[in-house]
Amino acid sequence: MTILIEQTDHVAQAENEKFCSETNELVLDGGFVLPKDISNDGCVISEVLVSNNEFIAPEINSFGQSFRDYNAESERQKTVEEFYRLNHINQTYEYAKRMRGEYGKLNRVEMSIWECCELLNEVVDDSDPDLDEPQIEHLLQTAEAIRKDYPDEDWLHLTALIHDLGKVLLLPVFGGLPQWAVVGDTHPLGCAFDESIVHHKYFKENPDYENPAYNTKNGVYTAGCGLENVVISWGHDDYMYLVAKENGTTLPPAALFIVRYHSFYPLHRSGAYKHLMNKEDEENLKWLQVFNKYDLYSKSKVRVDVEKVKPYYLSLIEKYFPAKLRW
């Protein structure tokens, strides 16, 4: 094993991949116990999942606080709140459409997936209240935690590895975008800002806030239109989705959904904006909710032995991606 996360000696209650005896469907409940929540404002509601004696979610983050607690007093939290102030003021419907068009050209760099992973050694996410380590550490922590509980779902392991690669947008070769344009929770634009979005108060300074075309529940959309047709705040999620899709990845649709919407916390943690989803979104959301638990709770100061796990992930990259990609 290459990642040392807090573990338990309790006997497993069930196998990590189990099938419902009546429907023969894979139960997507993951394999670990979640910690207790302290509030419902962006934090996780207390629940217990099936444990397989593998990955156990820690009670606190790297700073000794509850996960996704945006109200805790600390220097890190001040940085996070300032990030969201800028994000909520500047992320507009027109801005996101323009950035998607510009970066969708994929004309900046040509490199492999692993080369991009190594670039993330230079990136720290200012929006994350739970971690200030280089992002490649988080990618491998998430991938290895999922690999423990879902050993046969290799596409999910690779999805965990690549899900944050879009954060290279922060680097000069990709335009050196500001943090507010790359990281943080995402949300739809072109319709009302849901109250569940963290630091919602700062939307009052967003030009779209008072625009009658954008400030209703549906805004410019129709119910059930599908998230594919919804403009989401611009950032690393949508960028990596474009990179994967346009370079012809053979990862399944659920993987692309995870990459594109893993920061869409108002949806997969609070249930907001479900009225915009279609049937395909509903199916893919099940996998995103599995993934999110590992994405959030695997963050740790414990280091991963990169060289030891590298051959495995290189084999997955070769299976699902071309040798070189346009970025």
Short mmCIF file of N, CA and C in Angstrom, two decimals, residues 85-239:
data_model
loop_
_atom_site.label_atom_id
_atom_site.label_comp_id
_atom_site.label_asym_id
_atom_site.label_seq_id
_atom_site.Cartn_x
_atom_site.Cartn_y
_atom_site.Cartn_z
N ARG A 85 -14.84 35.79 -2.52
CA ARG A 85 -15.34 37.14 -2.81
C ARG A 85 -15.03 37.51 -4.26
N LEU A 86 -13.78 37.30 -4.67
CA LEU A 86 -13.38 37.61 -6.05
C LEU A 86 -14.07 36.70 -7.05
N ASN A 87 -14.19 35.44 -6.70
CA ASN A 87 -14.85 34.48 -7.58
C ASN A 87 -16.29 34.87 -7.85
N HIS A 88 -17.02 35.19 -6.80
CA HIS A 88 -18.44 35.47 -6.94
C HIS A 88 -18.71 36.80 -7.64
N ILE A 89 -17.79 37.72 -7.53
CA ILE A 89 -17.95 39.01 -8.21
C ILE A 89 -17.66 38.90 -9.70
N ASN A 90 -16.65 38.10 -10.06
CA ASN A 90 -16.13 38.11 -11.43
C ASN A 90 -16.64 37.00 -12.34
N GLN A 91 -17.16 35.92 -11.77
CA GLN A 91 -17.66 34.83 -12.61
C GLN A 91 -19.06 35.18 -13.10
N THR A 92 -19.16 35.61 -14.35
CA THR A 92 -20.44 35.97 -14.95
C THR A 92 -20.74 35.02 -16.11
N TYR A 93 -21.96 35.05 -16.56
CA TYR A 93 -22.40 34.20 -17.67
C TYR A 93 -21.56 34.45 -18.92
N GLU A 94 -21.37 35.69 -19.27
CA GLU A 94 -20.61 36.02 -20.48
C GLU A 94 -19.13 35.68 -20.32
N TYR A 95 -18.60 35.88 -19.13
CA TYR A 95 -17.19 35.56 -18.89
C TYR A 95 -16.94 34.06 -19.07
N ALA A 96 -17.79 33.23 -18.51
CA ALA A 96 -17.59 31.79 -18.60
C ALA A 96 -17.70 31.31 -20.05
N LYS A 97 -18.65 31.85 -20.80
CA LYS A 97 -18.79 31.47 -22.20
C LYS A 97 -17.55 31.87 -23.00
N ARG A 98 -17.04 33.05 -22.72
CA ARG A 98 -15.85 33.52 -23.44
C ARG A 98 -14.63 32.67 -23.13
N MET A 99 -14.42 32.33 -21.86
CA MET A 99 -13.26 31.54 -21.48
C MET A 99 -13.34 30.12 -22.04
N ARG A 100 -14.54 29.56 -22.07
CA ARG A 100 -14.71 28.21 -22.63
C ARG A 100 -14.37 28.21 -24.12
N GLY A 101 -14.77 29.25 -24.80
CA GLY A 101 -14.45 29.35 -26.22
C GLY A 101 -12.97 29.50 -26.47
N GLU A 102 -12.32 30.32 -25.64
CA GLU A 102 -10.89 30.58 -25.81
C GLU A 102 -10.06 29.35 -25.49
N TYR A 103 -10.31 28.73 -24.36
CA TYR A 103 -9.49 27.59 -23.95
C TYR A 103 -9.91 26.29 -24.62
N GLY A 104 -11.09 26.28 -25.19
CA GLY A 104 -11.54 25.11 -25.92
C GLY A 104 -10.78 24.88 -27.21
N LYS A 105 -9.98 25.85 -27.63
CA LYS A 105 -9.16 25.70 -28.83
C LYS A 105 -8.01 24.71 -28.60
N LEU A 106 -7.62 24.52 -27.34
CA LEU A 106 -6.56 23.57 -26.97
C LEU A 106 -5.30 23.78 -27.82
N ASN A 107 -4.84 25.00 -27.83
CA ASN A 107 -3.71 25.36 -28.69
C ASN A 107 -2.50 25.90 -27.92
N ARG A 108 -2.37 25.53 -26.66
CA ARG A 108 -1.31 26.09 -25.84
C ARG A 108 -0.11 25.17 -25.65
N VAL A 109 -0.37 23.90 -25.35
CA VAL A 109 0.72 22.95 -25.04
C VAL A 109 0.34 21.57 -25.57
N GLU A 110 1.34 20.78 -25.89
CA GLU A 110 1.13 19.36 -26.19
C GLU A 110 1.98 18.55 -25.22
N MET A 111 1.33 17.70 -24.46
CA MET A 111 2.06 16.90 -23.46
C MET A 111 1.21 15.71 -23.06
N SER A 112 1.81 14.79 -22.30
CA SER A 112 1.11 13.61 -21.83
C SER A 112 0.37 13.91 -20.53
N ILE A 113 -0.49 13.00 -20.14
CA ILE A 113 -1.20 13.13 -18.87
C ILE A 113 -0.21 13.16 -17.71
N TRP A 114 0.77 12.28 -17.69
CA TRP A 114 1.71 12.24 -16.57
C TRP A 114 2.56 13.50 -16.51
N GLU A 115 2.95 14.03 -17.65
CA GLU A 115 3.70 15.29 -17.66
C GLU A 115 2.87 16.40 -17.02
N CYS A 116 1.58 16.38 -17.26
CA CYS A 116 0.70 17.38 -16.64
C CYS A 116 0.62 17.15 -15.13
N CYS A 117 0.57 15.89 -14.71
CA CYS A 117 0.56 15.59 -13.28
C CYS A 117 1.78 16.20 -12.60
N GLU A 118 2.92 16.08 -13.22
CA GLU A 118 4.16 16.60 -12.64
C GLU A 118 4.14 18.13 -12.57
N LEU A 119 3.46 18.78 -13.52
CA LEU A 119 3.36 20.23 -13.48
C LEU A 119 2.62 20.71 -12.23
N LEU A 120 1.74 19.88 -11.71
CA LEU A 120 0.95 20.28 -10.55
C LEU A 120 1.77 20.39 -9.28
N ASN A 121 3.02 19.96 -9.32
CA ASN A 121 3.91 20.18 -8.17
C ASN A 121 4.06 21.68 -7.89
N GLU A 122 3.76 22.50 -8.87
CA GLU A 122 3.92 23.95 -8.74
C GLU A 122 2.64 24.65 -8.30
N VAL A 123 1.58 23.90 -8.07
CA VAL A 123 0.26 24.50 -7.83
C VAL A 123 -0.23 24.23 -6.41
N VAL A 124 -0.71 25.27 -5.73
CA VAL A 124 -1.43 25.17 -4.46
C VAL A 124 -2.76 25.89 -4.65
N ASP A 125 -3.84 25.28 -4.18
CA ASP A 125 -5.20 25.78 -4.38
C ASP A 125 -5.60 26.69 -3.22
N ASP A 126 -5.76 28.00 -3.48
CA ASP A 126 -6.12 28.95 -2.43
C ASP A 126 -7.57 28.83 -1.98
N SER A 127 -8.39 28.11 -2.73
CA SER A 127 -9.81 28.00 -2.36
C SER A 127 -10.07 26.85 -1.40
N ASP A 128 -9.07 26.00 -1.19
CA ASP A 128 -9.26 24.77 -0.42
C ASP A 128 -8.96 25.00 1.06
N PRO A 129 -9.97 24.90 1.94
CA PRO A 129 -9.73 25.12 3.37
C PRO A 129 -9.10 23.91 4.05
N ASP A 130 -8.93 22.81 3.31
CA ASP A 130 -8.48 21.56 3.92
C ASP A 130 -7.06 21.15 3.59
N LEU A 131 -6.41 21.82 2.64
CA LEU A 131 -5.09 21.37 2.21
C LEU A 131 -4.32 22.51 1.58
N ASP A 132 -3.01 22.57 1.88
CA ASP A 132 -2.14 23.54 1.22
C ASP A 132 -0.91 22.86 0.63
N GLU A 133 -1.04 21.58 0.32
CA GLU A 133 0.05 20.82 -0.29
C GLU A 133 -0.03 20.94 -1.81
N PRO A 134 1.09 20.66 -2.53
CA PRO A 134 1.03 20.61 -3.99
C PRO A 134 -0.06 19.65 -4.45
N GLN A 135 -0.70 19.97 -5.55
CA GLN A 135 -1.90 19.24 -5.96
C GLN A 135 -1.65 17.79 -6.36
N ILE A 136 -0.44 17.46 -6.82
CA ILE A 136 -0.17 16.07 -7.21
C ILE A 136 -0.34 15.14 -6.00
N GLU A 137 -0.08 15.64 -4.81
CA GLU A 137 -0.27 14.85 -3.59
C GLU A 137 -1.76 14.49 -3.44
N HIS A 138 -2.61 15.48 -3.66
CA HIS A 138 -4.05 15.24 -3.52
C HIS A 138 -4.55 14.26 -4.57
N LEU A 139 -4.06 14.38 -5.80
CA LEU A 139 -4.49 13.48 -6.87
C LEU A 139 -4.20 12.03 -6.50
N LEU A 140 -3.00 11.77 -6.04
CA LEU A 140 -2.61 10.40 -5.72
C LEU A 140 -3.28 9.90 -4.45
N GLN A 141 -3.50 10.78 -3.49
CA GLN A 141 -4.21 10.37 -2.28
C GLN A 141 -5.63 9.92 -2.63
N THR A 142 -6.30 10.70 -3.47
CA THR A 142 -7.66 10.35 -3.88
C THR A 142 -7.69 9.06 -4.67
N ALA A 143 -6.79 8.94 -5.64
CA ALA A 143 -6.76 7.76 -6.50
C ALA A 143 -6.47 6.49 -5.70
N GLU A 144 -5.52 6.58 -4.78
CA GLU A 144 -5.16 5.40 -4.00
C GLU A 144 -6.26 5.01 -3.01
N ALA A 145 -6.96 5.99 -2.46
CA ALA A 145 -8.06 5.68 -1.55
C ALA A 145 -9.19 4.96 -2.31
N ILE A 146 -9.51 5.43 -3.50
CA ILE A 146 -10.54 4.78 -4.31
C ILE A 146 -10.08 3.39 -4.74
N ARG A 147 -8.82 3.29 -5.07
CA ARG A 147 -8.27 2.00 -5.53
C ARG A 147 -8.43 0.92 -4.46
N LYS A 148 -8.36 1.30 -3.20
CA LYS A 148 -8.55 0.34 -2.10
C LYS A 148 -9.97 -0.22 -2.11
N ASP A 149 -10.94 0.66 -2.26
CA ASP A 149 -12.34 0.27 -2.09
C ASP A 149 -13.01 -0.20 -3.37
N TYR A 150 -12.48 0.22 -4.52
CA TYR A 150 -13.03 -0.19 -5.82
C TYR A 150 -11.89 -0.72 -6.70
N PRO A 151 -11.28 -1.81 -6.32
CA PRO A 151 -10.09 -2.30 -7.03
C PRO A 151 -10.33 -2.67 -8.48
N ASP A 152 -11.56 -2.98 -8.86
CA ASP A 152 -11.84 -3.41 -10.23
C ASP A 152 -12.28 -2.28 -11.15
N GLU A 153 -12.51 -1.10 -10.59
CA GLU A 153 -12.97 0.04 -11.40
C GLU A 153 -11.76 0.90 -11.77
N ASP A 154 -10.92 0.40 -12.69
CA ASP A 154 -9.69 1.13 -12.99
C ASP A 154 -9.96 2.49 -13.61
N TRP A 155 -11.08 2.65 -14.31
CA TRP A 155 -11.42 3.95 -14.89
C TRP A 155 -11.63 5.00 -13.79
N LEU A 156 -12.13 4.55 -12.64
CA LEU A 156 -12.37 5.47 -11.53
C LEU A 156 -11.05 5.87 -10.87
N HIS A 157 -10.09 4.95 -10.84
CA HIS A 157 -8.76 5.28 -10.31
C HIS A 157 -8.12 6.38 -11.17
N LEU A 158 -8.20 6.21 -12.49
CA LEU A 158 -7.60 7.19 -13.39
C LEU A 158 -8.36 8.52 -13.35
N THR A 159 -9.66 8.45 -13.22
CA THR A 159 -10.45 9.67 -13.10
C THR A 159 -10.00 10.48 -11.89
N ALA A 160 -9.73 9.79 -10.79
CA ALA A 160 -9.23 10.47 -9.59
C ALA A 160 -7.88 11.13 -9.85
N LEU A 161 -7.04 10.45 -10.60
CA LEU A 161 -5.72 11.00 -10.90
C LEU A 161 -5.80 12.27 -11.74
N ILE A 162 -6.72 12.31 -12.69
CA ILE A 162 -6.75 13.43 -13.64
C ILE A 162 -7.73 14.53 -13.26
N HIS A 163 -8.58 14.33 -12.25
CA HIS A 163 -9.71 15.22 -12.06
C HIS A 163 -9.33 16.68 -11.83
N ASP A 164 -8.16 16.93 -11.26
CA ASP A 164 -7.74 18.31 -10.98
C ASP A 164 -6.64 18.82 -11.90
N LEU A 165 -6.34 18.10 -12.97
CA LEU A 165 -5.23 18.52 -13.84
C LEU A 165 -5.48 19.88 -14.48
N GLY A 166 -6.74 20.27 -14.59
CA GLY A 166 -7.05 21.58 -15.16
C GLY A 166 -6.50 22.75 -14.36
N LYS A 167 -6.04 22.48 -13.16
CA LYS A 167 -5.47 23.56 -12.34
C LYS A 167 -4.16 24.10 -12.91
N VAL A 168 -3.64 23.46 -13.95
CA VAL A 168 -2.46 24.02 -14.62
C VAL A 168 -2.78 25.36 -15.26
N LEU A 169 -4.05 25.71 -15.35
CA LEU A 169 -4.43 27.03 -15.85
C LEU A 169 -3.80 28.16 -15.03
N LEU A 170 -3.39 27.85 -13.81
CA LEU A 170 -2.74 28.85 -12.95
C LEU A 170 -1.32 29.17 -13.40
N LEU A 171 -0.73 28.29 -14.22
CA LEU A 171 0.67 28.43 -14.61
C LEU A 171 0.82 29.37 -15.81
N PRO A 172 1.95 30.08 -15.91
CA PRO A 172 2.16 31.06 -16.98
C PRO A 172 1.96 30.52 -18.40
N VAL A 173 2.40 29.30 -18.65
CA VAL A 173 2.28 28.75 -20.00
C VAL A 173 0.83 28.58 -20.43
N PHE A 174 -0.08 28.53 -19.45
CA PHE A 174 -1.51 28.41 -19.75
C PHE A 174 -2.25 29.74 -19.59
N GLY A 175 -1.50 30.80 -19.45
CA GLY A 175 -2.10 32.12 -19.32
C GLY A 175 -2.06 32.68 -17.93
N GLY A 176 -1.63 31.86 -16.96
CA GLY A 176 -1.51 32.35 -15.58
C GLY A 176 -2.78 32.97 -15.05
N LEU A 177 -3.90 32.27 -15.21
CA LEU A 177 -5.18 32.81 -14.75
C LEU A 177 -5.18 32.99 -13.24
N PRO A 178 -5.95 33.96 -12.74
CA PRO A 178 -6.04 34.14 -11.28
C PRO A 178 -6.76 32.95 -10.64
N GLN A 179 -6.52 32.76 -9.36
CA GLN A 179 -7.12 31.62 -8.66
C GLN A 179 -8.64 31.60 -8.81
N TRP A 180 -9.29 32.75 -8.73
CA TRP A 180 -10.75 32.77 -8.79
C TRP A 180 -11.30 32.27 -10.11
N ALA A 181 -10.46 32.23 -11.15
CA ALA A 181 -10.89 31.77 -12.47
C ALA A 181 -10.51 30.31 -12.73
N VAL A 182 -9.98 29.63 -11.72
CA VAL A 182 -9.46 28.28 -11.93
C VAL A 182 -10.01 27.27 -10.91
N VAL A 183 -10.01 27.64 -9.64
CA VAL A 183 -10.33 26.68 -8.58
C VAL A 183 -11.60 27.09 -7.84
N GLY A 184 -11.92 26.33 -6.79
CA GLY A 184 -13.09 26.63 -5.98
C GLY A 184 -14.34 25.91 -6.45
N ASP A 185 -15.40 25.98 -5.64
CA ASP A 185 -16.68 25.38 -5.99
C ASP A 185 -17.23 26.05 -7.24
N THR A 186 -17.94 25.27 -8.05
CA THR A 186 -18.55 25.80 -9.26
C THR A 186 -20.06 25.85 -9.11
N HIS A 187 -20.70 26.59 -10.00
CA HIS A 187 -22.15 26.76 -9.96
C HIS A 187 -22.64 27.23 -11.33
N PRO A 188 -23.93 27.02 -11.62
CA PRO A 188 -24.46 27.49 -12.90
C PRO A 188 -24.49 29.01 -12.98
N LEU A 189 -24.36 29.51 -14.19
CA LEU A 189 -24.51 30.92 -14.49
C LEU A 189 -25.65 31.06 -15.48
N GLY A 190 -26.30 32.21 -15.49
CA GLY A 190 -27.45 32.38 -16.36
C GLY A 190 -28.76 32.08 -15.67
N CYS A 191 -28.68 31.78 -14.36
CA CYS A 191 -29.87 31.59 -13.53
C CYS A 191 -29.53 32.05 -12.12
N ALA A 192 -30.50 32.01 -11.22
CA ALA A 192 -30.30 32.53 -9.87
C ALA A 192 -29.20 31.78 -9.12
N PHE A 193 -28.46 32.50 -8.30
CA PHE A 193 -27.41 31.91 -7.46
C PHE A 193 -28.08 31.28 -6.24
N ASP A 194 -27.96 29.98 -6.10
CA ASP A 194 -28.61 29.29 -5.00
C ASP A 194 -27.97 29.65 -3.66
N GLU A 195 -28.79 29.69 -2.62
CA GLU A 195 -28.32 30.06 -1.28
C GLU A 195 -27.30 29.08 -0.72
N SER A 196 -27.24 27.87 -1.23
CA SER A 196 -26.31 26.86 -0.71
C SER A 196 -24.86 27.12 -1.13
N ILE A 197 -24.64 28.02 -2.07
CA ILE A 197 -23.28 28.31 -2.54
C ILE A 197 -22.52 29.02 -1.42
N VAL A 198 -21.32 28.56 -1.12
CA VAL A 198 -20.54 29.13 -0.01
C VAL A 198 -20.28 30.61 -0.24
N HIS A 199 -20.32 31.37 0.84
CA HIS A 199 -20.11 32.83 0.80
C HIS A 199 -21.02 33.50 -0.22
N HIS A 200 -22.28 33.09 -0.19
CA HIS A 200 -23.27 33.58 -1.14
C HIS A 200 -23.40 35.10 -1.12
N LYS A 201 -23.12 35.72 -0.01
CA LYS A 201 -23.33 37.16 0.14
C LYS A 201 -22.59 38.00 -0.89
N TYR A 202 -21.48 37.48 -1.40
CA TYR A 202 -20.67 38.26 -2.33
C TYR A 202 -21.26 38.32 -3.74
N PHE A 203 -22.29 37.53 -4.02
CA PHE A 203 -22.91 37.60 -5.34
C PHE A 203 -23.62 38.93 -5.58
N LYS A 204 -23.92 39.62 -4.53
CA LYS A 204 -24.61 40.90 -4.69
C LYS A 204 -23.80 41.90 -5.50
N GLU A 205 -22.49 41.66 -5.59
CA GLU A 205 -21.63 42.55 -6.38
C GLU A 205 -21.37 42.00 -7.79
N ASN A 206 -22.00 40.87 -8.11
CA ASN A 206 -21.86 40.29 -9.44
C ASN A 206 -22.81 40.98 -10.40
N PRO A 207 -22.34 41.39 -11.61
CA PRO A 207 -23.21 42.09 -12.57
C PRO A 207 -24.46 41.29 -12.95
N ASP A 208 -24.41 39.96 -12.86
CA ASP A 208 -25.57 39.14 -13.23
C ASP A 208 -26.65 39.11 -12.15
N TYR A 209 -26.30 39.55 -10.95
CA TYR A 209 -27.19 39.38 -9.79
C TYR A 209 -28.54 40.07 -10.00
N GLU A 210 -28.53 41.28 -10.57
CA GLU A 210 -29.77 42.04 -10.76
C GLU A 210 -30.31 41.93 -12.17
N ASN A 211 -29.67 41.13 -13.02
CA ASN A 211 -30.11 40.99 -14.40
C ASN A 211 -31.37 40.11 -14.44
N PRO A 212 -32.51 40.65 -14.86
CA PRO A 212 -33.76 39.87 -14.84
C PRO A 212 -33.72 38.62 -15.72
N ALA A 213 -32.82 38.59 -16.69
CA ALA A 213 -32.71 37.41 -17.56
C ALA A 213 -32.02 36.26 -16.84
N TYR A 214 -31.25 36.59 -15.79
CA TYR A 214 -30.42 35.58 -15.13
C TYR A 214 -30.81 35.29 -13.67
N ASN A 215 -31.71 36.07 -13.08
CA ASN A 215 -31.91 35.93 -11.63
C ASN A 215 -33.18 35.19 -11.23
N THR A 216 -33.73 34.39 -12.16
CA THR A 216 -34.85 33.52 -11.80
C THR A 216 -34.35 32.08 -11.66
N LYS A 217 -35.20 31.20 -11.15
CA LYS A 217 -34.79 29.82 -10.90
C LYS A 217 -34.26 29.14 -12.16
N ASN A 218 -34.97 29.28 -13.27
CA ASN A 218 -34.52 28.67 -14.52
C ASN A 218 -33.63 29.58 -15.33
N GLY A 219 -33.80 30.88 -15.20
CA GLY A 219 -32.99 31.81 -15.97
C GLY A 219 -33.14 31.58 -17.46
N VAL A 220 -32.02 31.39 -18.16
CA VAL A 220 -32.04 31.20 -19.62
C VAL A 220 -32.28 29.73 -19.99
N TYR A 221 -32.52 28.86 -19.01
CA TYR A 221 -32.66 27.42 -19.26
C TYR A 221 -34.11 26.97 -19.10
N THR A 222 -34.35 25.71 -19.43
CA THR A 222 -35.64 25.08 -19.18
C THR A 222 -35.42 23.89 -18.27
N ALA A 223 -36.39 23.57 -17.47
CA ALA A 223 -36.28 22.43 -16.55
C ALA A 223 -36.01 21.15 -17.33
N GLY A 224 -35.04 20.36 -16.84
CA GLY A 224 -34.71 19.09 -17.48
C GLY A 224 -33.87 19.22 -18.72
N CYS A 225 -33.29 20.39 -18.96
CA CYS A 225 -32.51 20.61 -20.19
C CYS A 225 -31.22 19.81 -20.22
N GLY A 226 -30.73 19.37 -19.06
CA GLY A 226 -29.48 18.63 -19.00
C GLY A 226 -28.31 19.54 -18.70
N LEU A 227 -27.42 19.11 -17.82
CA LEU A 227 -26.29 19.96 -17.41
C LEU A 227 -25.36 20.26 -18.58
N GLU A 228 -25.34 19.41 -19.59
CA GLU A 228 -24.53 19.65 -20.78
C GLU A 228 -24.87 21.00 -21.42
N ASN A 229 -26.10 21.44 -21.23
CA ASN A 229 -26.57 22.68 -21.84
C ASN A 229 -26.55 23.87 -20.89
N VAL A 230 -25.98 23.67 -19.71
CA VAL A 230 -25.92 24.73 -18.70
C VAL A 230 -24.50 25.29 -18.62
N VAL A 231 -24.38 26.60 -18.63
CA VAL A 231 -23.07 27.25 -18.48
C VAL A 231 -22.69 27.24 -17.01
N ILE A 232 -21.56 26.61 -16.71
CA ILE A 232 -21.06 26.52 -15.34
C ILE A 232 -19.90 27.50 -15.17
N SER A 233 -19.73 28.04 -13.99
CA SER A 233 -18.62 28.96 -13.74
C SER A 233 -17.32 28.34 -14.24
N TRP A 234 -16.50 29.17 -14.89
CA TRP A 234 -15.30 28.67 -15.55
C TRP A 234 -14.23 28.26 -14.54
N GLY A 235 -13.54 27.17 -14.84
CA GLY A 235 -12.46 26.74 -13.97
C GLY A 235 -11.81 25.47 -14.46
N HIS A 236 -11.06 24.84 -13.58
CA HIS A 236 -10.28 23.67 -13.97
C HIS A 236 -11.13 22.47 -14.33
N ASP A 237 -12.33 22.37 -13.76
CA ASP A 237 -13.22 21.24 -14.05
C ASP A 237 -13.59 21.20 -15.54
N ASP A 238 -14.16 22.30 -16.01
CA ASP A 238 -14.62 22.35 -17.39
C ASP A 238 -13.45 22.27 -18.37
N TYR A 239 -12.33 22.87 -17.99
CA TYR A 239 -11.17 22.82 -18.87
C TYR A 239 -10.66 21.39 -19.05
#
